[in-house]
Short mmCIF file of C-alpha atoms in Angstrom, two decimals:
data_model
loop_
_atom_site.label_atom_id
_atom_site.label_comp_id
_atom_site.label_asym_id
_atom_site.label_seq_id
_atom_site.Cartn_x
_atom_site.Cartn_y
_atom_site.Cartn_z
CA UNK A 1 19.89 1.87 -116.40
CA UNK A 2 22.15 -1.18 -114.92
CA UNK A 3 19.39 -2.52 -113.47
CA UNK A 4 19.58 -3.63 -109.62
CA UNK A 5 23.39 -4.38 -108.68
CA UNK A 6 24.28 -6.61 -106.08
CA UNK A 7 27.65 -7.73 -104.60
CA UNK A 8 29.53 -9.38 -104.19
CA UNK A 9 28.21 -12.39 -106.59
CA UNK A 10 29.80 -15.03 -104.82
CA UNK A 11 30.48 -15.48 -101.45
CA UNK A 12 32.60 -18.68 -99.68
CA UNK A 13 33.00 -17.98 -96.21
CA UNK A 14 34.15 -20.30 -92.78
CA UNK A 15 31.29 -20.25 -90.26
CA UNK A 16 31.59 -17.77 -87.41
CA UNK A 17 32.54 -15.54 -89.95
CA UNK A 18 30.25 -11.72 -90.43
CA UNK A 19 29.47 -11.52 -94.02
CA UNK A 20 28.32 -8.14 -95.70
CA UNK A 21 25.68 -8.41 -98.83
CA UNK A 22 25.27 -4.99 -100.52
CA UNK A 23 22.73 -3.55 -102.97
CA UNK A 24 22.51 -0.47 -105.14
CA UNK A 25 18.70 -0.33 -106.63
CA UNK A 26 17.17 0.75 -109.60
CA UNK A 27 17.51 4.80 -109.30
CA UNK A 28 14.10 6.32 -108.55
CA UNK A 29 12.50 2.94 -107.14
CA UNK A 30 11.66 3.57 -103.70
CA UNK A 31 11.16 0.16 -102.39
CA UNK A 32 13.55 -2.26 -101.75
CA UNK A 33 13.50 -6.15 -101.30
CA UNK A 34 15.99 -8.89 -99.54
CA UNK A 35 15.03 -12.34 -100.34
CA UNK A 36 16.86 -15.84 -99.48
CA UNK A 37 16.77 -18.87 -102.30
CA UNK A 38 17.35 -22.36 -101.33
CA UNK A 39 16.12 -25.78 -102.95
CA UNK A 40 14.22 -26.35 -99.78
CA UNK A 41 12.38 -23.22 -98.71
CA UNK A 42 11.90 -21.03 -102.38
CA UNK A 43 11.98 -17.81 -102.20
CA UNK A 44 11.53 -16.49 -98.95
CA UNK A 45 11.35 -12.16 -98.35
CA UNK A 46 13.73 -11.62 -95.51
CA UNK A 47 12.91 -7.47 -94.94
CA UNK A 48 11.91 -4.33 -97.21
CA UNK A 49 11.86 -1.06 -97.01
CA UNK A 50 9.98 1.62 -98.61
CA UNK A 51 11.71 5.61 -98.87
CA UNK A 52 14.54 3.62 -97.15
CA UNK A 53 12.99 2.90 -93.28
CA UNK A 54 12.56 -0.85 -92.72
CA UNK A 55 8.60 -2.06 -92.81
CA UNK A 56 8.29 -5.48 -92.45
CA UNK A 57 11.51 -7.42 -90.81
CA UNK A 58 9.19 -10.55 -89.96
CA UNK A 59 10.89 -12.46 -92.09
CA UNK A 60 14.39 -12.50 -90.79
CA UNK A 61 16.04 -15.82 -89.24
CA UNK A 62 16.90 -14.50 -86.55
CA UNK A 63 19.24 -12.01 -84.70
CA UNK A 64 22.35 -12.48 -86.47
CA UNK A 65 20.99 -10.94 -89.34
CA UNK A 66 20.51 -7.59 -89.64
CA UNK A 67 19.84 -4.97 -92.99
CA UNK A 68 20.46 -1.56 -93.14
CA UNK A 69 19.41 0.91 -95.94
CA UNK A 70 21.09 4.40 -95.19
CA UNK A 71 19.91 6.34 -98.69
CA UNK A 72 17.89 5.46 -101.47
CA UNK A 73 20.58 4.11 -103.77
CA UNK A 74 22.28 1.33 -101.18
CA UNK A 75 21.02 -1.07 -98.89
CA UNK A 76 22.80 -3.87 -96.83
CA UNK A 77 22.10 -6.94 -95.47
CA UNK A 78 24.41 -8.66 -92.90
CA UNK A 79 24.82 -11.77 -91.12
CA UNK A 80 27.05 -12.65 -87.82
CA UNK A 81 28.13 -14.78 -87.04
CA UNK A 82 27.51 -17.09 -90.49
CA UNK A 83 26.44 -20.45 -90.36
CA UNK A 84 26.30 -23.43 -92.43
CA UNK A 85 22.63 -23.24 -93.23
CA UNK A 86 22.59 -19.70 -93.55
CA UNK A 87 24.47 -20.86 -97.31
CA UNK A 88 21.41 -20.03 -100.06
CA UNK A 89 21.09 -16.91 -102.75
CA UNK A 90 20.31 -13.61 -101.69
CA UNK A 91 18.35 -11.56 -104.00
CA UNK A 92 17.60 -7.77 -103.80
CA UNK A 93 15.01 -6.70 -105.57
CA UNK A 94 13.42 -2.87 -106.27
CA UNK A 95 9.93 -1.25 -107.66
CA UNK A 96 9.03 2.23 -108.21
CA UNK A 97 6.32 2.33 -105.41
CA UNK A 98 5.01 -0.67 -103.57
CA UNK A 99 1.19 -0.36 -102.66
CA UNK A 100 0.27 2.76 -105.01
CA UNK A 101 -1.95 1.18 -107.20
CA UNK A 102 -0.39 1.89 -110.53
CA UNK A 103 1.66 -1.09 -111.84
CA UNK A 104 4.57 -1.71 -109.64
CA UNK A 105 6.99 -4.65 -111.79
CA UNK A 106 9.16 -5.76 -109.56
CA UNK A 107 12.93 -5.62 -110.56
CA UNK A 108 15.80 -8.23 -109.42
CA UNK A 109 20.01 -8.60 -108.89
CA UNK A 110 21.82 -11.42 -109.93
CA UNK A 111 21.93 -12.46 -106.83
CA UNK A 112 24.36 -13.08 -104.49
CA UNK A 113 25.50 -17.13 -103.82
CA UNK A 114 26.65 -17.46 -99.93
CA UNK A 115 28.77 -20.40 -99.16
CA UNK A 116 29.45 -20.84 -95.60
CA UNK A 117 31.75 -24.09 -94.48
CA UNK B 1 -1.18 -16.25 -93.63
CA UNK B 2 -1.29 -16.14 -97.29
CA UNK B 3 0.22 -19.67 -98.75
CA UNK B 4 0.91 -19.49 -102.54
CA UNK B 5 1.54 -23.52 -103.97
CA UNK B 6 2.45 -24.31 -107.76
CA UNK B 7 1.82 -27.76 -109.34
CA UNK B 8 3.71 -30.04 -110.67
CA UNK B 9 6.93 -29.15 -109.65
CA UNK B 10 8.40 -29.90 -113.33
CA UNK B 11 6.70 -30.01 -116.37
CA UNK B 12 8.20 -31.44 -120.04
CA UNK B 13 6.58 -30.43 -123.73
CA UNK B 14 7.47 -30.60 -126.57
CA UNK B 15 7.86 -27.57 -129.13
CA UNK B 16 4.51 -26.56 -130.11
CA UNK B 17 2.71 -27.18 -127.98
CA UNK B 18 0.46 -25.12 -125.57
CA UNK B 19 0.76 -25.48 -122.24
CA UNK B 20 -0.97 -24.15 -118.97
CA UNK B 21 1.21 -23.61 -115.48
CA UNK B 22 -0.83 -23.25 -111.75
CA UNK B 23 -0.69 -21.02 -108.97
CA UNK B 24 -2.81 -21.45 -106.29
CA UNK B 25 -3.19 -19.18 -102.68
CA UNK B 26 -5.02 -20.25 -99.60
CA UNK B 27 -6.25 -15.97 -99.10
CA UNK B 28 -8.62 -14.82 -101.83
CA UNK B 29 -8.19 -10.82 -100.51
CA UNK B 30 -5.29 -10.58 -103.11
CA UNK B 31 -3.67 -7.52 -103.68
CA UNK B 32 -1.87 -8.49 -107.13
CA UNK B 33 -0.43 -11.30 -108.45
CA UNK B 34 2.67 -11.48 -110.70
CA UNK B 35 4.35 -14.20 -112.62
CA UNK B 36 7.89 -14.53 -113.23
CA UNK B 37 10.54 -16.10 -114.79
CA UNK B 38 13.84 -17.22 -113.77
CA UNK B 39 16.83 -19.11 -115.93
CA UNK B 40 19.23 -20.85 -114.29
CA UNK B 41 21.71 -18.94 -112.05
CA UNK B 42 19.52 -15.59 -113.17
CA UNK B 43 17.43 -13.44 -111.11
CA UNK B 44 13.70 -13.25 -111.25
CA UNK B 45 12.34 -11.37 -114.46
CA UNK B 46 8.81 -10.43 -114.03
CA UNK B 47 6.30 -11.61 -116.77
CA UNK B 48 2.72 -10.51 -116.29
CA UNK B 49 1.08 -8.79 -113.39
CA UNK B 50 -2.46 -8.34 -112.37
CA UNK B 51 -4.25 -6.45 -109.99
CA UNK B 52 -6.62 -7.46 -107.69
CA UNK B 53 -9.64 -5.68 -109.74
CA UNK B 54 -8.61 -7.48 -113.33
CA UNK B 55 -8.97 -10.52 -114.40
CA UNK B 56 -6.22 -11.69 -116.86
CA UNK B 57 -3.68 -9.65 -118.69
CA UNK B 58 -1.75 -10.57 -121.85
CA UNK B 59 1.65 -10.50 -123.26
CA UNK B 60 2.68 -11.98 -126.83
CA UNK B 61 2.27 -15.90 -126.45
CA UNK B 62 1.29 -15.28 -122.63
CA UNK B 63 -1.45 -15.04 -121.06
CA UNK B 64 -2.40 -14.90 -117.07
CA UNK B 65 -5.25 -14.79 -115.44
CA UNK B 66 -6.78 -14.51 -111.67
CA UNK B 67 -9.62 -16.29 -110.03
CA UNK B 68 -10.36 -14.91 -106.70
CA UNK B 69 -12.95 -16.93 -105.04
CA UNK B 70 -11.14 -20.15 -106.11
CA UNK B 71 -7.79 -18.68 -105.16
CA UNK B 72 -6.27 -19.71 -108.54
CA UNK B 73 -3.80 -17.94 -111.32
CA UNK B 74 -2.59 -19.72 -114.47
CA UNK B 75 -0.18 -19.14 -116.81
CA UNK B 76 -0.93 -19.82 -120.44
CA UNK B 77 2.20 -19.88 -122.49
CA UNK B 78 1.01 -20.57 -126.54
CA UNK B 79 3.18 -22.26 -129.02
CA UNK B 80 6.06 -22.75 -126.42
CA UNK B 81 9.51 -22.92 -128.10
CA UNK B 82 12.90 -24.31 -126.56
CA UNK B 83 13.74 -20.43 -125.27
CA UNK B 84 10.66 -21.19 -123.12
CA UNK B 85 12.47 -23.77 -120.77
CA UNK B 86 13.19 -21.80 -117.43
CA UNK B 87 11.58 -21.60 -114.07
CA UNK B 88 8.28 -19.64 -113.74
CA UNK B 89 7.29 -18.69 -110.34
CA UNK B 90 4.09 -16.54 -108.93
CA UNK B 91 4.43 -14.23 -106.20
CA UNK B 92 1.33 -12.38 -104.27
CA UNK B 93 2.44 -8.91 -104.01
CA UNK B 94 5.76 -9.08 -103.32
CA UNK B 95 5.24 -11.53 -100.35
CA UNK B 96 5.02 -14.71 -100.82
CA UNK B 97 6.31 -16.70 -103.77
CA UNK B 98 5.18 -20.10 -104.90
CA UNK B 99 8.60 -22.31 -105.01
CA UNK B 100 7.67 -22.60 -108.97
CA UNK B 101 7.67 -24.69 -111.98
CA UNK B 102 10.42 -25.97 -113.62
CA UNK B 103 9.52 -26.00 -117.53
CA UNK B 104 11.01 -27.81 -120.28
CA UNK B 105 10.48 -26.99 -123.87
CA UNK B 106 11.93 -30.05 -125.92
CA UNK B 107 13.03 -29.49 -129.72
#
């Protein structure tokens, strides 16, 4: 297996600008992760999804973000209008089956490194 | 809310030597806990993870284990060597990750 793909892998944008992050997960893991990575704040889970329907959004900014997972093998996560501060690594991240017990290892992309001037 | 804090923020060793990284969480009803590693411009890779119900589990040099009612993990690495030197973060569940420590293994 590839492993969890994400793209693009870098990203320089001007603000005001809607950028698209995309995902393809491990095939057969049912959960899926978005996380943000700056010096500042860590690593912070923006929104996953289990069998593909959002559960937990709580940690987006705010409305100009927005993720979308429309099968099990792709997932999106969006932002516009982009700002300056909005600029970090986006991870995505899959496991088999969050919260059944057995041992769940948690799988992650690259990343993807936003730049927004 | 669960809070998950690792200290120091950077550690130095050299070769040889064992070494011991913390985790602690403010929420002692812990699900799991999982330690991983990260290299510079890399994704997470995850290490060790144990469940709420164990108490340490055990991977060549590693070893982690999980204290509940002090809301503490460590992270024993034996023998660390040079291919050591990353970043090695905790996580509880997938949740909340500590912002990690940055490890040095000098020759």
């Amino acid at each position: 297996d590839a492993g969890v793909i994400q793209s693009p892998r870098h990203e320089v944008t001007e603000m005001g600008q809607e950028v698209t992050l995309r995902c393809k997960p491990i095939s057969g893991h049912n959960s899926l992760f978005w996380y943000r990575q700056t010096m500042m704040r860590g690593l912070e889970l923006l929104i996953y999804f289990n069998n593909n329907v959002p559960i937990d959004d709580s940690g987006m900014p705010e409305d100009r973000f927005s993720a979308k997972m429309p099968n099990a093998s792709f997932s999106t996560l969006k932002i516009q209008p982009s700002e300056p501060r909005d600029s970090a690594v986006y991870f995505c991240a899959s496991i088999v089956g969050r919260g059944t017990g057995a041992y769940n290892e948690q799988f992650f992309g690259p990343g993807t490194r936003l730049t927004v001037l | 809310k669960q809070e998950v804090t690792q200290i120091p923020a950077a550690l130095s060793v050299p070769e040889g030597e064992n070494l011991v990284l913390n985790c602690s969480f403010t929420d002692s009803a812990i699900y799991n806990l999982q330690w991983f590693r990260q290299d510079p411009g890399k994704g997470l890779t995850s290490l060790l993870l144990i469940q709420s119900s164990q108490r340490e589990q055990t991977s060549g040099r590693l070893n982690a284990s999980l204290d509940k009612s002090s809301g503490r993990s460590t992270l024993y690495i034996a023998a660390s060597q040079p291919g050591d030197s990353a970043t090695y973060l905790c996580a509880e569940m997938e949740l909340v990750f500590g912002k990690g420590t940055k490890l040095t293994v000098n020759p």
